[in-house]
Short mmCIF file of C-alpha atoms and ligand atoms in Angstrom, two decimals:
data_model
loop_
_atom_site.label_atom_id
_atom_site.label_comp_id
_atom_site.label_asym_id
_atom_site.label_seq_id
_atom_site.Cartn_x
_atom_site.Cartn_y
_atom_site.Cartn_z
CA UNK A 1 138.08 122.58 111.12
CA UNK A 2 135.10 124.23 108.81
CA UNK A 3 131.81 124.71 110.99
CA UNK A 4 129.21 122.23 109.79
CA UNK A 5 125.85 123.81 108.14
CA UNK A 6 123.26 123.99 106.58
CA UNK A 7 122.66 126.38 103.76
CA UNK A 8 118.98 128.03 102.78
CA UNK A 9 119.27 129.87 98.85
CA UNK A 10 115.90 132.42 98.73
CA UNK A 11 116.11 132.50 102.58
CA UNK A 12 114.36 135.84 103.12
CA UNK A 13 111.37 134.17 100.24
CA UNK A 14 107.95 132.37 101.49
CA UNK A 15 109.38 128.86 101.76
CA UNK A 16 112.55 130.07 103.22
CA UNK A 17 110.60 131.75 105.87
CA UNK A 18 108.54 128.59 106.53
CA UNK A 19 111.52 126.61 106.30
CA UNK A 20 113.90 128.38 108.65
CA UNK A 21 111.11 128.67 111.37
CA UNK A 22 110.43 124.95 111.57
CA UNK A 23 114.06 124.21 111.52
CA UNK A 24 114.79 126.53 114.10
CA UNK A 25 111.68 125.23 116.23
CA UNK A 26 113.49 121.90 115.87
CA UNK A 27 116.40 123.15 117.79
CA UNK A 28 118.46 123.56 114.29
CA UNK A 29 120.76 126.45 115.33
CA UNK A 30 123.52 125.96 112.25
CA UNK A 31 121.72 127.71 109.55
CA UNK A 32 123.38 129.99 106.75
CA UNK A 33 120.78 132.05 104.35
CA UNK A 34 121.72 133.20 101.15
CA UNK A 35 119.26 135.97 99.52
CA UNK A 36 119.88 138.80 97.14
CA UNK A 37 117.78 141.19 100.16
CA UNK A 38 118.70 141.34 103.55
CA UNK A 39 116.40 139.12 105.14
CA UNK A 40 113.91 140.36 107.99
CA UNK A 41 114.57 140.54 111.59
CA UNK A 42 112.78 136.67 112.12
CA UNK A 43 114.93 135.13 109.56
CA UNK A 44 118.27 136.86 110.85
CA UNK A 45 117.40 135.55 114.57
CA UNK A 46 117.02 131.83 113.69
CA UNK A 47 120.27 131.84 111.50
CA UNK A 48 123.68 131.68 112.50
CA UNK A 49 124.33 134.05 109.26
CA UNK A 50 122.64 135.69 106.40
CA UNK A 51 124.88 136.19 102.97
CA UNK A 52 123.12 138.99 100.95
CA UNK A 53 124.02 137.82 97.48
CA UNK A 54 123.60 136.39 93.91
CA UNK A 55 123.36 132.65 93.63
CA UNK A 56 125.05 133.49 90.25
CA UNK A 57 128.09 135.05 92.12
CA UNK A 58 131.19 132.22 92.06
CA UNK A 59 133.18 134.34 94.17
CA UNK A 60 129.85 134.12 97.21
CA UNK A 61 130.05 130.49 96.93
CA UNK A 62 134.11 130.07 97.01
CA UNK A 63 133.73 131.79 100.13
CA UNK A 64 131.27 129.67 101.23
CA UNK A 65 132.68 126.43 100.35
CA UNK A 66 136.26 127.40 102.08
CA UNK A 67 134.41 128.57 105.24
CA UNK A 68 131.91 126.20 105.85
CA UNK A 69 131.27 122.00 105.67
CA UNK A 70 127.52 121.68 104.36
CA UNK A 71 125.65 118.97 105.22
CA UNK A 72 122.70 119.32 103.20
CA UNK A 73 121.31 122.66 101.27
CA UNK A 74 117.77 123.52 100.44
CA UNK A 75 117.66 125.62 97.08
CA UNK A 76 114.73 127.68 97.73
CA UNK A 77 116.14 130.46 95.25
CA UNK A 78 114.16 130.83 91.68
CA UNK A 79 112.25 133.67 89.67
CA UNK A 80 108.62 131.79 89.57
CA UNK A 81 106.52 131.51 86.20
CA UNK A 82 104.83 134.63 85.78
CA UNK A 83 107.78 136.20 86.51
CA UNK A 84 110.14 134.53 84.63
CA UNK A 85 107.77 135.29 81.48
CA UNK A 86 108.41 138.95 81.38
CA UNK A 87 112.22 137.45 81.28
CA UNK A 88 113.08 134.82 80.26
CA UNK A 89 116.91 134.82 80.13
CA UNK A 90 117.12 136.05 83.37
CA UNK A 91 114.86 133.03 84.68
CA UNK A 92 117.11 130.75 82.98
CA UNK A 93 120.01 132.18 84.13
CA UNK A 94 118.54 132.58 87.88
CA UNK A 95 116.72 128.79 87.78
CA UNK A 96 119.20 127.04 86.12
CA UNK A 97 122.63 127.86 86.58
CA UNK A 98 121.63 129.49 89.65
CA UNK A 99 120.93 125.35 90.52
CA UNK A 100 123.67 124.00 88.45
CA UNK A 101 126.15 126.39 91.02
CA UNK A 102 124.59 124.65 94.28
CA UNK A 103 124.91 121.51 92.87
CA UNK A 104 128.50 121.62 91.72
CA UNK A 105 128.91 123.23 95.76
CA UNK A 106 127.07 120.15 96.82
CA UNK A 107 129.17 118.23 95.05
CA UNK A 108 132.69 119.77 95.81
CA UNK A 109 132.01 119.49 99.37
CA UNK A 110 130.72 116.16 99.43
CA UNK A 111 133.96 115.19 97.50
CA UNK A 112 135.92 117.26 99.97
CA UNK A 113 134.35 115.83 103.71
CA UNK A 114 133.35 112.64 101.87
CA UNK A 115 129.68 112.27 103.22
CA UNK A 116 127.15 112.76 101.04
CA UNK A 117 125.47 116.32 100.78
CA UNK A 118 121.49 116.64 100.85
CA UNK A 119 120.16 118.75 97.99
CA UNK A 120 116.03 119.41 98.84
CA UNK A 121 115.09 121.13 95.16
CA UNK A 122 111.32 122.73 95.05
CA UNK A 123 110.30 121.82 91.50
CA UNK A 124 106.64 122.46 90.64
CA UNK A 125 103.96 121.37 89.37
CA UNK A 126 104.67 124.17 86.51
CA UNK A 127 106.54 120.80 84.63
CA UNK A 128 103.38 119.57 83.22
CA UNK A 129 101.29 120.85 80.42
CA UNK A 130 98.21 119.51 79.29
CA UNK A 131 97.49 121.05 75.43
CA UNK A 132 93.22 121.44 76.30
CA UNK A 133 91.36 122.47 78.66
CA UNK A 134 89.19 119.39 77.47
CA UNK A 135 91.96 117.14 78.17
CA UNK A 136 92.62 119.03 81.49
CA UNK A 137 89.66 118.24 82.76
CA UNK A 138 88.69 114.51 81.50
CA UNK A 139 92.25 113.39 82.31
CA UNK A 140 92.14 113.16 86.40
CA UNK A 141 95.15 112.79 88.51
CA UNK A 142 98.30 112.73 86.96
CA UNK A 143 101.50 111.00 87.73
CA UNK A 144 105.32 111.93 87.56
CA UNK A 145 106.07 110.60 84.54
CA UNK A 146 102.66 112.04 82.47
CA UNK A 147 102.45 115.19 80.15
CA UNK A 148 106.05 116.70 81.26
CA UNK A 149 105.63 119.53 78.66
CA UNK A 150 105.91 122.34 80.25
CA UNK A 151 104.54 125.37 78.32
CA UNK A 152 106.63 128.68 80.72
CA UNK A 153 109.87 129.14 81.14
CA UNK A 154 110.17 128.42 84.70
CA UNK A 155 108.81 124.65 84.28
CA UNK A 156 111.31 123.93 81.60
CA UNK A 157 113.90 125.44 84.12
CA UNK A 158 112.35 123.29 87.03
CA UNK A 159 112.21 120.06 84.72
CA UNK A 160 115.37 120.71 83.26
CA UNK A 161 117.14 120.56 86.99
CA UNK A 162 115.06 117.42 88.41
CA UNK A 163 117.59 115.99 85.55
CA UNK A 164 120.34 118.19 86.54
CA UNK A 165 119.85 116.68 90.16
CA UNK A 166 119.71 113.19 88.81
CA UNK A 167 123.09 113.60 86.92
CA UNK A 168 124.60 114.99 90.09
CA UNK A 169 123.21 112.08 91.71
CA UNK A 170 124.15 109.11 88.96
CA UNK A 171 125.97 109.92 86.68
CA UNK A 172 128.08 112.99 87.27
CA UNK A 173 132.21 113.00 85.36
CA UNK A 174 131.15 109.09 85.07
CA UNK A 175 134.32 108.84 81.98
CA UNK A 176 136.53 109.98 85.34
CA UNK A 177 137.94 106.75 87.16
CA UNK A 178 136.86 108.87 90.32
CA UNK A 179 133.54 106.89 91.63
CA UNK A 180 131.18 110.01 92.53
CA UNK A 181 127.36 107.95 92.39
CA UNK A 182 125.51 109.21 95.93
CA UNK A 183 127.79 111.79 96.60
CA UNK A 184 125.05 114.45 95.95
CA UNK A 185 121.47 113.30 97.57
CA UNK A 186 118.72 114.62 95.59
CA UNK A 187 115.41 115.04 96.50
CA UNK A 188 112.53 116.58 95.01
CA UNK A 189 109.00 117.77 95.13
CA UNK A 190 106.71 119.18 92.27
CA UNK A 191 104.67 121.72 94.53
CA UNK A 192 100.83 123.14 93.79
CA UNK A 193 100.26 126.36 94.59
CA UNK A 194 101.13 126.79 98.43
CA UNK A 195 99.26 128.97 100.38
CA UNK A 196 100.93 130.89 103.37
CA UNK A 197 99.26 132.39 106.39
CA UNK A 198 102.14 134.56 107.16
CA UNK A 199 103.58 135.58 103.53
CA UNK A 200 102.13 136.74 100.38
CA UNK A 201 103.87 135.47 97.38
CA UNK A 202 105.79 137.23 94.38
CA UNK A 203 105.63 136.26 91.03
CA UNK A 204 104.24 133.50 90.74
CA UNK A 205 100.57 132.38 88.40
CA UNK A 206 99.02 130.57 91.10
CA UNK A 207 99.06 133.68 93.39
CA UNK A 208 95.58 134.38 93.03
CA UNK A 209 94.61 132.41 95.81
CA UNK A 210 96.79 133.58 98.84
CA UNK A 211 95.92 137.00 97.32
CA UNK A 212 92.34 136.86 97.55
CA UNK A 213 92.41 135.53 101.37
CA UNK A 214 95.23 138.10 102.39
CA UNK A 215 93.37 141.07 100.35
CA UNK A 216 89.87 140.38 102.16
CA UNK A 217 91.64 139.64 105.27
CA UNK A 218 93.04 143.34 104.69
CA UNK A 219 89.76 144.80 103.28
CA UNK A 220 91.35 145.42 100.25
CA UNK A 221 89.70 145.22 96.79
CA UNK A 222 90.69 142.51 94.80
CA UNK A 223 90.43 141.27 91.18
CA UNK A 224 90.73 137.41 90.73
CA UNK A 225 93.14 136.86 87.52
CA UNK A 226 91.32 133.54 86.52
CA UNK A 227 88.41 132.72 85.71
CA UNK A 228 85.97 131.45 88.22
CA UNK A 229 86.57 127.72 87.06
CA UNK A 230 90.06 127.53 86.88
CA UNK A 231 90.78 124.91 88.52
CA UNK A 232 94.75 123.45 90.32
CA UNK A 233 96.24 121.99 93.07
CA UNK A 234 97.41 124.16 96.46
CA UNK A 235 98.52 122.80 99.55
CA UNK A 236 99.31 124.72 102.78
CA UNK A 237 102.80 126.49 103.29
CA UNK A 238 102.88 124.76 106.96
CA UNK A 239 101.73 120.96 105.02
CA UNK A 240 104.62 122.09 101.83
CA UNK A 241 107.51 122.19 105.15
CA UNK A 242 106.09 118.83 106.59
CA UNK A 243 106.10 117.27 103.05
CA UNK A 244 110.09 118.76 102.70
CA UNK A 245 111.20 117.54 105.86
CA UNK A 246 109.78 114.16 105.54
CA UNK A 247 111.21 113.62 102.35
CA UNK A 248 114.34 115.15 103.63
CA UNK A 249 113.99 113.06 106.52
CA UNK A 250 113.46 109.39 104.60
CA UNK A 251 116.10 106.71 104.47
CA UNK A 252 117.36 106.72 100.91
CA UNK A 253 116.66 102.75 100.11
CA UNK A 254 113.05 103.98 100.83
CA UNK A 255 113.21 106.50 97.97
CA UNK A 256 112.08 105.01 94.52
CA UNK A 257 111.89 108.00 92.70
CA UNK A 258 114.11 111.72 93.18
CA UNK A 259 111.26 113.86 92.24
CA UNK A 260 107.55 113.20 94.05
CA UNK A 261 104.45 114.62 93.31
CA UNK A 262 102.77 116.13 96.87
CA UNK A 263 98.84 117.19 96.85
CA UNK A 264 96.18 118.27 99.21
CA UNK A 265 93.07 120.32 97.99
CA UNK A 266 92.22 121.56 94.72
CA UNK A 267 89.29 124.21 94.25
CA UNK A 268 88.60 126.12 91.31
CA UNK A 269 89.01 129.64 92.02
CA UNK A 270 85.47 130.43 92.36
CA UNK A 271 85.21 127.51 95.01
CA UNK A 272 88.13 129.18 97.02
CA UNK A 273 86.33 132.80 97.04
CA UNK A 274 82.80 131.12 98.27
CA UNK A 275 85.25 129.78 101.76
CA UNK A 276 87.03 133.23 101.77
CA UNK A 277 83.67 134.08 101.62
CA UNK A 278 82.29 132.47 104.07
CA UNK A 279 84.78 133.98 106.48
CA UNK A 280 84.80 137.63 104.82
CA UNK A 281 81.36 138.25 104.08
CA UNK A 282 82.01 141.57 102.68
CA UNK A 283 85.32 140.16 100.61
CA UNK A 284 85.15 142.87 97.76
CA UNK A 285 86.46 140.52 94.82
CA UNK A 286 85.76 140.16 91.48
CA UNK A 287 87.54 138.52 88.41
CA UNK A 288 88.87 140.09 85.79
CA UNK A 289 90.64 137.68 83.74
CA UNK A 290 94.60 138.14 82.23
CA UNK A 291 94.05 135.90 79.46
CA UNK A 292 97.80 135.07 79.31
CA UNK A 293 98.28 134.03 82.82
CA UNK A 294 94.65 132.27 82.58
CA UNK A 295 96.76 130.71 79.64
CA UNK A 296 99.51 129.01 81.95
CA UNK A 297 96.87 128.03 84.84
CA UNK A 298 94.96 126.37 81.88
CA UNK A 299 98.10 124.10 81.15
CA UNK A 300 98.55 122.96 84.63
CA UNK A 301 96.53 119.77 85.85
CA UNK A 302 93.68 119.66 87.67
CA UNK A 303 94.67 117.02 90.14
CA UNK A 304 97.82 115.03 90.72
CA UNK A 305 98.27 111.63 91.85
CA UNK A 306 100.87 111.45 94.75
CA UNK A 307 100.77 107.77 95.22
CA UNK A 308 104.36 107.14 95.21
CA UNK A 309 105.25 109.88 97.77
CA UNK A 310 102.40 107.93 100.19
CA UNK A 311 103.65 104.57 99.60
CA UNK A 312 107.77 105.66 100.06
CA UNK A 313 107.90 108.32 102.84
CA UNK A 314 104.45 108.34 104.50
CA UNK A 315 103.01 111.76 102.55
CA UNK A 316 99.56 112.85 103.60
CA UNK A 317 98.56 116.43 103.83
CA UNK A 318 97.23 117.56 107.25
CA UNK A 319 94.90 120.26 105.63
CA UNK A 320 92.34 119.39 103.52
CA UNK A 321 90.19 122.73 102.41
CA UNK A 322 88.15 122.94 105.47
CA UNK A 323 91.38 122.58 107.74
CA UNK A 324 93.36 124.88 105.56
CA UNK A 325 91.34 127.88 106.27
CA UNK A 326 90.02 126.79 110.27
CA UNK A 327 93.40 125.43 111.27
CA UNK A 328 96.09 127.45 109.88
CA UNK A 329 95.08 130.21 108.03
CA UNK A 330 92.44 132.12 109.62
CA UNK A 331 93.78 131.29 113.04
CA UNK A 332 97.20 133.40 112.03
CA UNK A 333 95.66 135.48 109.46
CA UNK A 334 93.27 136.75 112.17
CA UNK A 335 95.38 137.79 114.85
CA UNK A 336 98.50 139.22 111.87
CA UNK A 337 95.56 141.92 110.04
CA UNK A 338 93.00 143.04 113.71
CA UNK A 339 96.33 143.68 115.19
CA UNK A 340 97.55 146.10 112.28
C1 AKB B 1 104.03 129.70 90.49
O1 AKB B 1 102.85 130.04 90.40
O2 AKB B 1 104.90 130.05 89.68
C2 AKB B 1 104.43 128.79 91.62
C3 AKB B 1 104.34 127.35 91.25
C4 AKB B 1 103.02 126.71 91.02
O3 AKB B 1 105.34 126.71 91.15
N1 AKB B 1 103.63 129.05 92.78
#
């Protein structure tokens, strides 16, 4: 009989981090990783294995699905958008078949133990974009369904497999007289920028942010990317793993929709120095703007509206600003930079 699991793609990355310790902390001890680098010593104690590989690699995930049963899989895996700009194939091929792979695992296992497999997929909030910056900022919250243009190459990968997830979901081989509808459970959340007290983040355009806390926290020099105004959601990395387990976590008649917007603060980038501030007096950091990657933060809303996750699964974020730095980040940040 295959051990039952639960596989983590992008294991050793920020969310896989956050994701593995609160699953461990749980009492979760059935954990595979997957990663391209061999993950550090506190992912490798809280899983049962670690595969150092390429998502891309069909010969990694034969092994895997002949070894193992999987019971649900978080796809943590991608190249993010500022990344994935300098290339753009290799995004594609990384975000999307990377996800088509894990699905079509999902899938073949699911078909194979037949219960359904979980699939948790981080899309991003990097699926909208808003033409203006007038319209940006007269427009307010937005919804799921609003201005899904997305203007980099990683939010046309991430939109592109909220469908993918949907077909595995609905409609997958539907011409076969096999009946494969539920098989695959998908389930979805268009992140902000999330801000970790114990990682820094590679890659991505909303970076600036956990950079500027972790660089003054450091007393390193650092120069801001955007301009003082720009302005998008962020949330917590500890609030982003309570918003993926509770969707994880939600009885599927209560799900209305397979992709839900999440939000919790949203400063411009000016307002998050003055609180980095106001805990680093001598923060050396100044802004010296990339216009391109000011470009892709200009195309991203403002504020999201996250009613639906509220009214299905009971979202609300724990951290609001004020909490975000008093609570969670300069609490760990504190302790991780006097002891160094
Ligand atoms: C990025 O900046 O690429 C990501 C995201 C907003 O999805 N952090």
């Amino acid at each position: 009989m295959r051990q039952s699991i639960i596989l983590i793609s992008g294991v050793n990355g920020e969310i896989g981090h956050g994701l593995v310790s609160s699953l461990y902390n749980q009492g979760i001890r059935n954990l595979i990783g997957i990663d391209l680098s061999t993950p550090d010593d506190f992912v490798q104690e809280r899983t049962l294995d670690c595969l150092i590989g390429n998502i891309l690699d069909h010969n990694l995930l034969d092994r895997i699905n002949a070894q193992y049963q999987i019971e649900a899989i978080y796809h943590m895996a991608a190249l993010l958008s500022t990344r994935a700009e300098f290339s753009p194939v290799i995004a594609h091929e990384v975000n999307v078949d990377g996800t088509l792979n894990l699905l079509d695992l999902a899938m073949e296992q699911a078909q194979s133990h037949g219960q359904s497999v979980k699939f948790f997929f981080p899309s991003s909030i990097a699926v909208y974009g808003i033409p203006t910056l007038e319209e940006k900022s007269s427009v307010g919250a937005i919804s799921e369904d609003d201005y899904r243009h997305p203007q980099t190459m990683y939010g046309c990968n991430k939109l592109y497999c909220e469908s993918l997830g949907d077909y595995y979901s609905h409609y997958y081989k539907r011409l076969s007289t096999t009946d494969t509808a539920g098989l695959v459970d998908f389930r979805s959340i268009r992140f902000p920028g999330i801000i970790s007290a114990h990682t820094l983040p590679a890659g991505g355009t909303s970076d600036y942010a956990p950079e500027m806390i972790h660089a003054a926290a450091k007393g390193e020099h650092y120069s801001c990317f955007v301009r003082e105004d720009a302005t998008i959601p962020f949330m917590t990395m500890s609030d982003a793993i309570v918003a993926i387990e509770m969707l994880m976590a939600a009885p599927k008649d209560a799900l209305t929709k397979m992709v839900y917007n999440v939000k919790a603060f949203n400063p411009s980038a000016g307002e998050f120095l003055s609180k980095v501030k106001s805990y680093y007096p001598e923060a050396n950091i100044d802004f010296i703007i990339h216009d391109n990657r000011q470009s892709i933060i200009d195309s991203w809303p403002e504020d999201i509206n996250d009613d639906q996750a509220r009214a299905d699964w009971g979202w609300s974020a724990n951290h609001d600003l004020d909490k975000a730095f008093s609570e969670y980040l300069m609490p760990v940040i504190r302790s991780r930079y006097e002891h160094n």
